[in-house]
mmCIF file with all atom_site columns, C-alpha atoms in Angstrom:
data_model
loop_
_atom_site.group_PDB
_atom_site.id
_atom_site.type_symbol
_atom_site.label_atom_id
_atom_site.label_alt_id
_atom_site.label_comp_id
_atom_site.label_asym_id
_atom_site.label_entity_id
_atom_site.label_seq_id
_atom_site.pdbx_PDB_ins_code
_atom_site.Cartn_x
_atom_site.Cartn_y
_atom_site.Cartn_z
_atom_site.occupancy
_atom_site.B_iso_or_equiv
_atom_site.pdbx_formal_charge
_atom_site.auth_seq_id
_atom_site.auth_comp_id
_atom_site.auth_asym_id
_atom_site.auth_atom_id
_atom_site.pdbx_PDB_model_num
ATOM 1   C CA . ASP A 1 1   ? 25.049 -6.565  1.411   1.00 0.00 ? 1370 ASP A CA 1
ATOM 2   C CA . SER A 1 2   ? 24.056 -7.080  -2.225  1.00 0.00 ? 1371 SER A CA 1
ATOM 3   C CA . GLY A 1 3   ? 27.534 -8.068  -3.358  1.00 0.00 ? 1372 GLY A CA 1
ATOM 4   C CA . VAL A 1 4   ? 27.733 -5.118  -5.746  1.00 0.00 ? 1373 VAL A CA 1
ATOM 5   C CA . THR A 1 5   ? 30.403 -2.588  -4.849  1.00 0.00 ? 1374 THR A CA 1
ATOM 6   C CA . GLN A 1 6   ? 30.634 1.035   -5.908  1.00 0.00 ? 1375 GLN A CA 1
ATOM 7   C CA . THR A 1 7   ? 33.334 3.581   -5.363  1.00 0.00 ? 1376 THR A CA 1
ATOM 8   C CA . PRO A 1 8   ? 33.567 6.276   -4.267  1.00 0.00 ? 1377 PRO A CA 1
ATOM 9   C CA . LYS A 1 9   ? 30.650 6.536   -1.862  1.00 0.00 ? 1378 LYS A CA 1
ATOM 10  C CA . HIS A 1 10  ? 30.632 10.326  -1.998  1.00 0.00 ? 1379 HIS A CA 1
ATOM 11  C CA . LEU A 1 11  ? 32.078 12.744  -4.549  1.00 0.00 ? 1380 LEU A CA 1
ATOM 12  C CA . ILE A 1 12  ? 32.078 16.517  -4.444  1.00 0.00 ? 1381 ILE A CA 1
ATOM 13  C CA . THR A 1 13  ? 33.333 18.381  -7.449  1.00 0.00 ? 1382 THR A CA 1
ATOM 14  C CA . ALA A 1 14  ? 32.927 21.648  -9.313  1.00 0.00 ? 1383 ALA A CA 1
ATOM 15  C CA . THR A 1 15  ? 31.029 22.492  -12.443 1.00 0.00 ? 1384 THR A CA 1
ATOM 16  C CA . GLY A 1 16  ? 32.897 21.728  -15.650 1.00 0.00 ? 1385 GLY A CA 1
ATOM 17  C CA . GLN A 1 17  ? 34.896 18.906  -14.094 1.00 0.00 ? 1386 GLN A CA 1
ATOM 18  C CA . ARG A 1 18  ? 35.030 15.237  -15.055 1.00 0.00 ? 1387 ARG A CA 1
ATOM 19  C CA . VAL A 1 19  ? 34.564 12.275  -12.696 1.00 0.00 ? 1388 VAL A CA 1
ATOM 20  C CA . THR A 1 20  ? 34.639 8.492   -12.957 1.00 0.00 ? 1389 THR A CA 1
ATOM 21  C CA . LEU A 1 21  ? 32.361 6.230   -10.963 1.00 0.00 ? 1390 LEU A CA 1
ATOM 22  C CA . ARG A 1 22  ? 33.334 2.602   -10.552 1.00 0.00 ? 1391 ARG A CA 1
ATOM 23  C CA . CYS A 1 23  ? 31.235 -0.513  -10.107 1.00 0.00 ? 1392 CYS A CA 1
ATOM 24  C CA . SER A 1 24  ? 32.102 -4.148  -9.465  1.00 0.00 ? 1393 SER A CA 1
ATOM 25  C CA . PRO A 1 25  ? 29.188 -6.530  -10.073 1.00 0.00 ? 1394 PRO A CA 1
ATOM 26  C CA . ARG A 1 26  ? 28.317 -9.591  -8.002  1.00 0.00 ? 1395 ARG A CA 1
ATOM 27  C CA . SER A 1 27  ? 30.452 -12.599 -8.726  1.00 0.00 ? 1396 SER A CA 1
ATOM 28  C CA . GLY A 1 28  ? 29.068 -14.373 -11.773 1.00 0.00 ? 1397 GLY A CA 1
ATOM 29  C CA . ASP A 1 29  ? 26.871 -11.505 -12.955 1.00 0.00 ? 1398 ASP A CA 1
ATOM 30  C CA . LEU A 1 30  ? 27.439 -10.528 -16.575 1.00 0.00 ? 1399 LEU A CA 1
ATOM 31  C CA . SER A 1 31  ? 25.048 -7.565  -16.806 1.00 0.00 ? 1400 SER A CA 1
ATOM 32  C CA . VAL A 1 32  ? 25.709 -4.164  -15.337 1.00 0.00 ? 1401 VAL A CA 1
ATOM 33  C CA . TYR A 1 33  ? 23.174 -1.353  -15.295 1.00 0.00 ? 1402 TYR A CA 1
ATOM 34  C CA . TRP A 1 34  ? 23.625 2.277   -14.350 1.00 0.00 ? 1403 TRP A CA 1
ATOM 35  C CA . TYR A 1 35  ? 20.799 4.337   -12.882 1.00 0.00 ? 1404 TYR A CA 1
ATOM 36  C CA . GLN A 1 36  ? 20.558 7.960   -11.769 1.00 0.00 ? 1405 GLN A CA 1
ATOM 37  C CA . GLN A 1 37  ? 18.335 9.022   -8.860  1.00 0.00 ? 1406 GLN A CA 1
ATOM 38  C CA . SER A 1 38  ? 17.574 12.711  -8.588  1.00 0.00 ? 1407 SER A CA 1
ATOM 39  C CA . LEU A 1 39  ? 14.874 14.612  -6.747  1.00 0.00 ? 1408 LEU A CA 1
ATOM 40  C CA . ASP A 1 40  ? 13.199 15.930  -9.874  1.00 0.00 ? 1409 ASP A CA 1
ATOM 41  C CA . GLN A 1 41  ? 13.602 12.933  -12.227 1.00 0.00 ? 1410 GLN A CA 1
ATOM 42  C CA . GLY A 1 42  ? 13.349 10.038  -9.797  1.00 0.00 ? 1411 GLY A CA 1
ATOM 43  C CA . LEU A 1 43  ? 15.144 6.819   -10.669 1.00 0.00 ? 1412 LEU A CA 1
ATOM 44  C CA . GLN A 1 44  ? 16.129 6.642   -14.322 1.00 0.00 ? 1413 GLN A CA 1
ATOM 45  C CA . PHE A 1 45  ? 17.943 4.011   -16.348 1.00 0.00 ? 1414 PHE A CA 1
ATOM 46  C CA . LEU A 1 46  ? 21.083 5.253   -18.023 1.00 0.00 ? 1415 LEU A CA 1
ATOM 47  C CA . ILE A 1 47  ? 22.824 2.351   -19.731 1.00 0.00 ? 1416 ILE A CA 1
ATOM 48  C CA . GLN A 1 48  ? 23.321 -1.412  -19.669 1.00 0.00 ? 1417 GLN A CA 1
ATOM 49  C CA . TYR A 1 49  ? 26.336 -3.554  -20.480 1.00 0.00 ? 1418 TYR A CA 1
ATOM 50  C CA . TYR A 1 50  ? 26.357 -7.305  -20.925 1.00 0.00 ? 1419 TYR A CA 1
ATOM 51  C CA . ASN A 1 51  ? 29.642 -9.189  -20.903 1.00 0.00 ? 1420 ASN A CA 1
ATOM 52  C CA . GLY A 1 52  ? 31.590 -6.176  -22.097 1.00 0.00 ? 1421 GLY A CA 1
ATOM 53  C CA . GLU A 1 53  ? 29.205 -4.941  -24.769 1.00 0.00 ? 1422 GLU A CA 1
ATOM 54  C CA . GLU A 1 54  ? 26.691 -2.125  -24.602 1.00 0.00 ? 1423 GLU A CA 1
ATOM 55  C CA . ARG A 1 55  ? 23.235 -3.653  -24.575 1.00 0.00 ? 1424 ARG A CA 1
ATOM 56  C CA . ALA A 1 56  ? 20.832 -0.752  -24.107 1.00 0.00 ? 1425 ALA A CA 1
ATOM 57  C CA . LYS A 1 57  ? 20.800 2.998   -23.614 1.00 0.00 ? 1426 LYS A CA 1
ATOM 58  C CA . GLY A 1 58  ? 18.317 5.055   -21.680 1.00 0.00 ? 1427 GLY A CA 1
ATOM 59  C CA . ASN A 1 59  ? 18.241 8.718   -20.765 1.00 0.00 ? 1428 ASN A CA 1
ATOM 60  C CA . ILE A 1 60  ? 21.983 9.098   -20.808 1.00 0.00 ? 1429 ILE A CA 1
ATOM 61  C CA . LEU A 1 61  ? 23.419 12.483  -21.733 1.00 0.00 ? 1430 LEU A CA 1
ATOM 62  C CA . GLU A 1 62  ? 26.075 12.759  -24.406 1.00 0.00 ? 1431 GLU A CA 1
ATOM 63  C CA . ARG A 1 63  ? 28.426 14.129  -21.725 1.00 0.00 ? 1432 ARG A CA 1
ATOM 64  C CA . PHE A 1 64  ? 28.179 10.756  -19.984 1.00 0.00 ? 1433 PHE A CA 1
ATOM 65  C CA . SER A 1 65  ? 29.795 7.544   -21.144 1.00 0.00 ? 1434 SER A CA 1
ATOM 66  C CA . ALA A 1 66  ? 30.372 4.112   -19.723 1.00 0.00 ? 1435 ALA A CA 1
ATOM 67  C CA . GLN A 1 67  ? 32.249 0.920   -20.391 1.00 0.00 ? 1436 GLN A CA 1
ATOM 68  C CA . GLN A 1 68  ? 32.534 -2.592  -19.027 1.00 0.00 ? 1437 GLN A CA 1
ATOM 69  C CA . PHE A 1 69  ? 35.952 -4.148  -18.817 1.00 0.00 ? 1438 PHE A CA 1
ATOM 70  C CA . PRO A 1 70  ? 37.043 -7.768  -19.404 1.00 0.00 ? 1439 PRO A CA 1
ATOM 71  C CA . ASP A 1 71  ? 36.935 -8.430  -15.651 1.00 0.00 ? 1440 ASP A CA 1
ATOM 72  C CA . LEU A 1 72  ? 33.287 -7.224  -15.809 1.00 0.00 ? 1441 LEU A CA 1
ATOM 73  C CA . HIS A 1 73  ? 33.702 -4.149  -13.661 1.00 0.00 ? 1442 HIS A CA 1
ATOM 74  C CA . SER A 1 74  ? 32.210 -1.035  -15.127 1.00 0.00 ? 1443 SER A CA 1
ATOM 75  C CA . GLU A 1 75  ? 32.953 2.670   -15.080 1.00 0.00 ? 1444 GLU A CA 1
ATOM 76  C CA . LEU A 1 76  ? 30.616 5.600   -15.644 1.00 0.00 ? 1445 LEU A CA 1
ATOM 77  C CA . ASN A 1 77  ? 32.344 8.760   -16.840 1.00 0.00 ? 1446 ASN A CA 1
ATOM 78  C CA . LEU A 1 78  ? 30.618 12.092  -16.335 1.00 0.00 ? 1447 LEU A CA 1
ATOM 79  C CA . SER A 1 79  ? 32.163 15.147  -17.990 1.00 0.00 ? 1448 SER A CA 1
ATOM 80  C CA . SER A 1 80  ? 31.492 18.893  -18.221 1.00 0.00 ? 1449 SER A CA 1
ATOM 81  C CA . LEU A 1 81  ? 29.549 18.517  -15.029 1.00 0.00 ? 1450 LEU A CA 1
ATOM 82  C CA . GLU A 1 82  ? 26.591 20.797  -14.328 1.00 0.00 ? 1451 GLU A CA 1
ATOM 83  C CA . LEU A 1 83  ? 24.763 21.521  -11.105 1.00 0.00 ? 1452 LEU A CA 1
ATOM 84  C CA . GLY A 1 84  ? 21.870 19.393  -12.351 1.00 0.00 ? 1453 GLY A CA 1
ATOM 85  C CA . ASP A 1 85  ? 24.066 16.319  -12.503 1.00 0.00 ? 1454 ASP A CA 1
ATOM 86  C CA . SER A 1 86  ? 24.067 16.183  -8.702  1.00 0.00 ? 1455 SER A CA 1
ATOM 87  C CA . ALA A 1 87  ? 22.387 12.887  -7.905  1.00 0.00 ? 1456 ALA A CA 1
ATOM 88  C CA . LEU A 1 88  ? 22.769 9.402   -6.498  1.00 0.00 ? 1457 LEU A CA 1
ATOM 89  C CA . TYR A 1 89  ? 24.218 7.067   -9.124  1.00 0.00 ? 1458 TYR A CA 1
ATOM 90  C CA . PHE A 1 90  ? 23.505 3.396   -8.758  1.00 0.00 ? 1459 PHE A CA 1
ATOM 91  C CA . CYS A 1 91  ? 25.061 0.429   -10.397 1.00 0.00 ? 1460 CYS A CA 1
ATOM 92  C CA . ALA A 1 92  ? 23.083 -2.808  -10.496 1.00 0.00 ? 1461 ALA A CA 1
ATOM 93  C CA . SER A 1 93  ? 24.044 -6.231  -11.704 1.00 0.00 ? 1462 SER A CA 1
ATOM 94  C CA . SER A 1 94  ? 22.262 -9.391  -12.706 1.00 0.00 ? 1463 SER A CA 1
ATOM 95  C CA . VAL A 1 95  ? 23.119 -12.727 -14.215 1.00 0.00 ? 1464 VAL A CA 1
ATOM 96  C CA . GLY A 1 96  ? 21.330 -11.593 -17.329 1.00 0.00 ? 1465 GLY A CA 1
ATOM 97  C CA . GLY A 1 97  ? 18.125 -12.740 -18.896 1.00 0.00 ? 1466 GLY A CA 1
ATOM 98  C CA . ARG A 1 98  ? 14.556 -12.038 -17.968 1.00 0.00 ? 1467 ARG A CA 1
ATOM 99  C CA . ASP A 1 99  ? 14.257 -14.239 -14.909 1.00 0.00 ? 1468 ASP A CA 1
ATOM 100 C CA . TYR A 1 100 ? 16.898 -12.600 -12.813 1.00 0.00 ? 1469 TYR A CA 1
ATOM 101 C CA . GLU A 1 101 ? 16.661 -9.828  -10.305 1.00 0.00 ? 1470 GLU A CA 1
ATOM 102 C CA . GLN A 1 102 ? 18.863 -6.774  -10.431 1.00 0.00 ? 1471 GLN A CA 1
ATOM 103 C CA . TYR A 1 103 ? 20.900 -6.223  -7.293  1.00 0.00 ? 1472 TYR A CA 1
ATOM 104 C CA . PHE A 1 104 ? 21.930 -2.665  -6.544  1.00 0.00 ? 1473 PHE A CA 1
ATOM 105 C CA . GLY A 1 105 ? 25.172 -1.352  -5.163  1.00 0.00 ? 1474 GLY A CA 1
ATOM 106 C CA . PRO A 1 106 ? 25.216 1.235   -2.349  1.00 0.00 ? 1475 PRO A CA 1
ATOM 107 C CA . GLY A 1 107 ? 25.405 4.119   -4.817  1.00 0.00 ? 1476 GLY A CA 1
ATOM 108 C CA . THR A 1 108 ? 27.722 7.059   -5.348  1.00 0.00 ? 1477 THR A CA 1
ATOM 109 C CA . ARG A 1 109 ? 26.397 10.408  -4.199  1.00 0.00 ? 1478 ARG A CA 1
ATOM 110 C CA . LEU A 1 110 ? 27.667 13.076  -6.561  1.00 0.00 ? 1479 LEU A CA 1
ATOM 111 C CA . THR A 1 111 ? 27.486 16.729  -5.540  1.00 0.00 ? 1480 THR A CA 1
ATOM 112 C CA . VAL A 1 112 ? 28.393 19.334  -8.149  1.00 0.00 ? 1481 VAL A CA 1
ATOM 113 C CA . THR A 1 113 ? 29.059 22.801  -6.699  1.00 0.00 ? 1482 THR A CA 1
ATOM 114 C CA . ALA B 2 1   ? 5.820  2.710   -23.264 1.00 0.00 ? 1174 ALA B CA 1
ATOM 115 C CA . GLN B 2 2   ? 6.235  1.279   -19.814 1.00 0.00 ? 1175 GLN B CA 1
ATOM 116 C CA . LYS B 2 3   ? 4.816  3.235   -16.925 1.00 0.00 ? 1176 LYS B CA 1
ATOM 117 C CA . ILE B 2 4   ? 4.625  2.610   -13.214 1.00 0.00 ? 1177 ILE B CA 1
ATOM 118 C CA . THR B 2 5   ? 2.304  4.563   -10.963 1.00 0.00 ? 1178 THR B CA 1
ATOM 119 C CA . GLN B 2 6   ? 2.492  4.707   -7.188  1.00 0.00 ? 1179 GLN B CA 1
ATOM 120 C CA . THR B 2 7   ? -0.316 6.936   -5.971  1.00 0.00 ? 1180 THR B CA 1
ATOM 121 C CA . GLN B 2 8   ? 0.599  7.066   -2.291  1.00 0.00 ? 1181 GLN B CA 1
ATOM 122 C CA . PRO B 2 9   ? 3.388  9.612   -1.663  1.00 0.00 ? 1182 PRO B CA 1
ATOM 123 C CA . GLY B 2 10  ? 3.375  8.776   2.031   1.00 0.00 ? 1183 GLY B CA 1
ATOM 124 C CA . MET B 2 11  ? 1.799  6.302   4.419   1.00 0.00 ? 1184 MET B CA 1
ATOM 125 C CA . PHE B 2 12  ? 1.722  6.117   8.207   1.00 0.00 ? 1185 PHE B CA 1
ATOM 126 C CA . VAL B 2 13  ? 1.057  2.788   9.911   1.00 0.00 ? 1186 VAL B CA 1
ATOM 127 C CA . GLN B 2 14  ? 1.113  1.544   13.479  1.00 0.00 ? 1187 GLN B CA 1
ATOM 128 C CA . GLU B 2 15  ? 3.720  -1.007  14.356  1.00 0.00 ? 1188 GLU B CA 1
ATOM 129 C CA . LYS B 2 16  ? 2.551  -4.650  13.969  1.00 0.00 ? 1189 LYS B CA 1
ATOM 130 C CA . GLU B 2 17  ? -0.211 -3.718  11.525  1.00 0.00 ? 1190 GLU B CA 1
ATOM 131 C CA . ALA B 2 18  ? -0.243 -4.953  7.939   1.00 0.00 ? 1191 ALA B CA 1
ATOM 132 C CA . VAL B 2 19  ? 0.260  -2.389  5.198   1.00 0.00 ? 1192 VAL B CA 1
ATOM 133 C CA . THR B 2 20  ? -0.469 -2.400  1.465   1.00 0.00 ? 1193 THR B CA 1
ATOM 134 C CA . LEU B 2 21  ? 1.517  -0.217  -0.903  1.00 0.00 ? 1194 LEU B CA 1
ATOM 135 C CA . ASP B 2 22  ? -0.190 0.373   -4.237  1.00 0.00 ? 1195 ASP B CA 1
ATOM 136 C CA . CYS B 2 23  ? 1.380  0.001   -7.646  1.00 0.00 ? 1196 CYS B CA 1
ATOM 137 C CA . THR B 2 24  ? -0.234 0.018   -11.067 1.00 0.00 ? 1197 THR B CA 1
ATOM 138 C CA . TYR B 2 25  ? 1.567  -0.465  -14.325 1.00 0.00 ? 1198 TYR B CA 1
ATOM 139 C CA . ASP B 2 26  ? 1.088  -0.073  -18.048 1.00 0.00 ? 1199 ASP B CA 1
ATOM 140 C CA . THR B 2 27  ? 2.775  -2.085  -20.737 1.00 0.00 ? 1200 THR B CA 1
ATOM 141 C CA . SER B 2 28  ? 1.999  -3.588  -24.144 1.00 0.00 ? 1201 SER B CA 1
ATOM 142 C CA . ASP B 2 29  ? 4.545  -6.367  -23.672 1.00 0.00 ? 1202 ASP B CA 1
ATOM 143 C CA . PRO B 2 30  ? 2.835  -9.684  -22.781 1.00 0.00 ? 1203 PRO B CA 1
ATOM 144 C CA . SER B 2 31  ? 5.917  -10.803 -20.849 1.00 0.00 ? 1204 SER B CA 1
ATOM 145 C CA . TYR B 2 32  ? 7.279  -8.671  -18.055 1.00 0.00 ? 1205 TYR B CA 1
ATOM 146 C CA . GLY B 2 33  ? 8.522  -8.697  -14.488 1.00 0.00 ? 1206 GLY B CA 1
ATOM 147 C CA . LEU B 2 34  ? 7.472  -6.646  -11.505 1.00 0.00 ? 1207 LEU B CA 1
ATOM 148 C CA . PHE B 2 35  ? 9.763  -5.762  -8.619  1.00 0.00 ? 1208 PHE B CA 1
ATOM 149 C CA . TRP B 2 36  ? 9.667  -4.020  -5.284  1.00 0.00 ? 1209 TRP B CA 1
ATOM 150 C CA . TYR B 2 37  ? 12.674 -2.330  -3.740  1.00 0.00 ? 1210 TYR B CA 1
ATOM 151 C CA . LYS B 2 38  ? 13.165 -0.728  -0.357  1.00 0.00 ? 1211 LYS B CA 1
ATOM 152 C CA . GLN B 2 39  ? 15.320 2.358   0.095   1.00 0.00 ? 1212 GLN B CA 1
ATOM 153 C CA . PRO B 2 40  ? 16.092 3.220   3.722   1.00 0.00 ? 1213 PRO B CA 1
ATOM 154 C CA . SER B 2 41  ? 17.403 6.634   4.706   1.00 0.00 ? 1214 SER B CA 1
ATOM 155 C CA . SER B 2 42  ? 20.930 5.350   4.208   1.00 0.00 ? 1215 SER B CA 1
ATOM 156 C CA . GLY B 2 43  ? 20.208 5.315   0.474   1.00 0.00 ? 1216 GLY B CA 1
ATOM 157 C CA . GLU B 2 44  ? 20.851 1.766   -0.683  1.00 0.00 ? 1217 GLU B CA 1
ATOM 158 C CA . MET B 2 45  ? 18.304 -0.056  -2.826  1.00 0.00 ? 1218 MET B CA 1
ATOM 159 C CA . ILE B 2 46  ? 17.281 -3.392  -1.344  1.00 0.00 ? 1219 ILE B CA 1
ATOM 160 C CA . PHE B 2 47  ? 15.525 -5.974  -3.516  1.00 0.00 ? 1220 PHE B CA 1
ATOM 161 C CA . LEU B 2 48  ? 12.395 -7.306  -1.798  1.00 0.00 ? 1221 LEU B CA 1
ATOM 162 C CA . ILE B 2 49  ? 10.293 -9.394  -4.151  1.00 0.00 ? 1222 ILE B CA 1
ATOM 163 C CA . TYR B 2 50  ? 9.747  -10.318 -7.799  1.00 0.00 ? 1223 TYR B CA 1
ATOM 164 C CA . GLN B 2 51  ? 6.680  -11.421 -9.797  1.00 0.00 ? 1224 GLN B CA 1
ATOM 165 C CA . GLY B 2 52  ? 6.768  -12.628 -13.360 1.00 0.00 ? 1225 GLY B CA 1
ATOM 166 C CA . SER B 2 53  ? 3.799  -11.882 -15.592 1.00 0.00 ? 1226 SER B CA 1
ATOM 167 C CA . TYR B 2 54  ? 3.230  -15.578 -16.278 1.00 0.00 ? 1227 TYR B CA 1
ATOM 168 C CA . ASP B 2 55  ? 3.558  -16.687 -12.673 1.00 0.00 ? 1228 ASP B CA 1
ATOM 169 C CA . GLN B 2 56  ? 0.328  -18.302 -11.547 1.00 0.00 ? 1229 GLN B CA 1
ATOM 170 C CA . GLN B 2 57  ? 0.784  -17.666 -7.865  1.00 0.00 ? 1230 GLN B CA 1
ATOM 171 C CA . ASN B 2 58  ? 1.471  -14.462 -6.027  1.00 0.00 ? 1231 ASN B CA 1
ATOM 172 C CA . ALA B 2 59  ? 5.082  -14.121 -4.913  1.00 0.00 ? 1232 ALA B CA 1
ATOM 173 C CA . THR B 2 60  ? 5.935  -14.225 -1.223  1.00 0.00 ? 1233 THR B CA 1
ATOM 174 C CA . GLU B 2 61  ? 9.197  -13.572 0.623   1.00 0.00 ? 1234 GLU B CA 1
ATOM 175 C CA . GLY B 2 62  ? 8.919  -13.744 4.393   1.00 0.00 ? 1235 GLY B CA 1
ATOM 176 C CA . ARG B 2 63  ? 6.739  -10.860 5.543   1.00 0.00 ? 1236 ARG B CA 1
ATOM 177 C CA . TYR B 2 64  ? 6.453  -9.525  2.003   1.00 0.00 ? 1237 TYR B CA 1
ATOM 178 C CA . SER B 2 65  ? 3.874  -10.649 -0.502  1.00 0.00 ? 1238 SER B CA 1
ATOM 179 C CA . LEU B 2 66  ? 2.937  -9.269  -3.879  1.00 0.00 ? 1239 LEU B CA 1
ATOM 180 C CA . ASN B 2 67  ? -0.773 -9.040  -4.672  1.00 0.00 ? 1240 ASN B CA 1
ATOM 181 C CA . PHE B 2 68  ? -0.655 -9.445  -8.443  1.00 0.00 ? 1241 PHE B CA 1
ATOM 182 C CA . GLN B 2 69  ? -3.884 -8.695  -10.319 1.00 0.00 ? 1242 GLN B CA 1
ATOM 183 C CA . LYS B 2 70  ? -3.017 -8.948  -13.989 1.00 0.00 ? 1243 LYS B CA 1
ATOM 184 C CA . ALA B 2 71  ? -6.378 -7.835  -15.369 1.00 0.00 ? 1244 ALA B CA 1
ATOM 185 C CA . ARG B 2 72  ? -6.237 -4.693  -13.263 1.00 0.00 ? 1245 ARG B CA 1
ATOM 186 C CA . LYS B 2 73  ? -2.524 -4.207  -13.985 1.00 0.00 ? 1246 LYS B CA 1
ATOM 187 C CA . SER B 2 74  ? -1.740 -3.878  -10.329 1.00 0.00 ? 1247 SER B CA 1
ATOM 188 C CA . ALA B 2 75  ? 1.102  -5.265  -8.256  1.00 0.00 ? 1248 ALA B CA 1
ATOM 189 C CA . ASN B 2 76  ? 0.598  -4.165  -4.689  1.00 0.00 ? 1249 ASN B CA 1
ATOM 190 C CA . LEU B 2 77  ? 3.137  -4.933  -1.973  1.00 0.00 ? 1250 LEU B CA 1
ATOM 191 C CA . VAL B 2 78  ? 1.765  -6.268  1.279   1.00 0.00 ? 1251 VAL B CA 1
ATOM 192 C CA . ILE B 2 79  ? 3.931  -6.136  4.406   1.00 0.00 ? 1252 ILE B CA 1
ATOM 193 C CA . SER B 2 80  ? 2.576  -8.161  7.274   1.00 0.00 ? 1253 SER B CA 1
ATOM 194 C CA . ALA B 2 81  ? 3.268  -7.390  10.935  1.00 0.00 ? 1254 ALA B CA 1
ATOM 195 C CA . SER B 2 82  ? 5.108  -4.139  10.215  1.00 0.00 ? 1255 SER B CA 1
ATOM 196 C CA . GLN B 2 83  ? 8.213  -3.271  12.186  1.00 0.00 ? 1256 GLN B CA 1
ATOM 197 C CA . LEU B 2 84  ? 9.923  0.038   12.950  1.00 0.00 ? 1257 LEU B CA 1
ATOM 198 C CA . GLY B 2 85  ? 12.730 -1.006  10.610  1.00 0.00 ? 1258 GLY B CA 1
ATOM 199 C CA . ASP B 2 86  ? 10.254 -1.078  7.715   1.00 0.00 ? 1259 ASP B CA 1
ATOM 200 C CA . SER B 2 87  ? 10.223 2.729   7.663   1.00 0.00 ? 1260 SER B CA 1
ATOM 201 C CA . ALA B 2 88  ? 11.703 3.623   4.265   1.00 0.00 ? 1261 ALA B CA 1
ATOM 202 C CA . MET B 2 89  ? 10.921 4.568   0.678   1.00 0.00 ? 1262 MET B CA 1
ATOM 203 C CA . TYR B 2 90  ? 9.424  1.754   -1.356  1.00 0.00 ? 1263 TYR B CA 1
ATOM 204 C CA . PHE B 2 91  ? 9.709  1.607   -5.132  1.00 0.00 ? 1264 PHE B CA 1
ATOM 205 C CA . CYS B 2 92  ? 7.729  -0.494  -7.545  1.00 0.00 ? 1265 CYS B CA 1
ATOM 206 C CA . ALA B 2 93  ? 9.512  -1.272  -10.804 1.00 0.00 ? 1266 ALA B CA 1
ATOM 207 C CA . MET B 2 94  ? 8.810  -3.113  -14.042 1.00 0.00 ? 1267 MET B CA 1
ATOM 208 C CA . ARG B 2 95  ? 11.004 -4.779  -16.610 1.00 0.00 ? 1268 ARG B CA 1
ATOM 209 C CA . GLU B 2 96  ? 9.665  -5.626  -20.060 1.00 0.00 ? 1269 GLU B CA 1
ATOM 210 C CA . ASP B 2 97  ? 11.111 -8.835  -21.394 1.00 0.00 ? 1270 ASP B CA 1
ATOM 211 C CA . GLN B 2 98  ? 11.400 -7.595  -24.949 1.00 0.00 ? 1271 GLN B CA 1
ATOM 212 C CA . GLY B 2 99  ? 14.216 -5.208  -25.685 1.00 0.00 ? 1272 GLY B CA 1
ATOM 213 C CA . ALA B 2 100 ? 16.325 -3.672  -22.938 1.00 0.00 ? 1273 ALA B CA 1
ATOM 214 C CA . GLN B 2 101 ? 16.126 -5.355  -19.542 1.00 0.00 ? 1274 GLN B CA 1
ATOM 215 C CA . LYS B 2 102 ? 16.029 -2.000  -17.843 1.00 0.00 ? 1275 LYS B CA 1
ATOM 216 C CA . LEU B 2 103 ? 13.875 -1.306  -14.812 1.00 0.00 ? 1276 LEU B CA 1
ATOM 217 C CA . VAL B 2 104 ? 11.325 1.477   -14.945 1.00 0.00 ? 1277 VAL B CA 1
ATOM 218 C CA . PHE B 2 105 ? 10.514 2.793   -11.496 1.00 0.00 ? 1278 PHE B CA 1
ATOM 219 C CA . GLY B 2 106 ? 7.538  4.510   -9.938  1.00 0.00 ? 1279 GLY B CA 1
ATOM 220 C CA . GLN B 2 107 ? 7.918  7.655   -7.858  1.00 0.00 ? 1280 GLN B CA 1
ATOM 221 C CA . GLY B 2 108 ? 7.938  5.746   -4.613  1.00 0.00 ? 1281 GLY B CA 1
ATOM 222 C CA . THR B 2 109 ? 5.947  5.664   -1.397  1.00 0.00 ? 1282 THR B CA 1
ATOM 223 C CA . ARG B 2 110 ? 7.459  6.820   1.884   1.00 0.00 ? 1283 ARG B CA 1
ATOM 224 C CA . LEU B 2 111 ? 6.319  4.439   4.619   1.00 0.00 ? 1284 LEU B CA 1
ATOM 225 C CA . THR B 2 112 ? 6.550  5.476   8.244   1.00 0.00 ? 1285 THR B CA 1
ATOM 226 C CA . ILE B 2 113 ? 5.917  2.935   10.987  1.00 0.00 ? 1286 ILE B CA 1
ATOM 227 C CA . ASN B 2 114 ? 4.800  4.474   14.269  1.00 0.00 ? 1287 ASN B CA 1
ATOM 228 C CA . PRO B 2 115 ? 5.508  2.738   17.594  1.00 0.00 ? 1288 PRO B CA 1
#
């Protein structure tokens, strides 16, 4: 158990819908990262938050957005869902800074039908 | 730009043998970190080992060691005395220390341990 929690574990929804994925980082970790794992794209970085502020953006679509709340949990919002958004979405957390590992949550498996 | 290459899509090893999973990387950043993660069939990503670019010694964590050859830009994972539970996907990843602290992952190697 990495200490990072993600809910829900599985999500099945239809095209055009909107979903919210939730992540709670390990106690004491200030940084939260979101990654997407799909069969064709592999594991890709989406976005990072540090202590409530957006720190870096990766290959995140405009239909996707995220935020980190004062209690440090984070939410990833996916809207106007397409079949290609079906993937495993991971949240990872770290203390922050270059010398710290990123610990991954169990992931949310999103299926868009 | 950062790039990680894992050239072995799949590997089959007998139980109790040692196995080396290959990873090469490319970066222009002089300071970076290299990571290995294990992903069993259940899907979670398990952190295994970390090597910093300025670390003088190769990292070790139990049965895992990282064979870091900076000049060759390689960071191979060595698993000693393999066990059936080691069967999984293994991902090599890199983080550049300048800019975003994101991880860039390779395509992974599927390791199968045979009894």
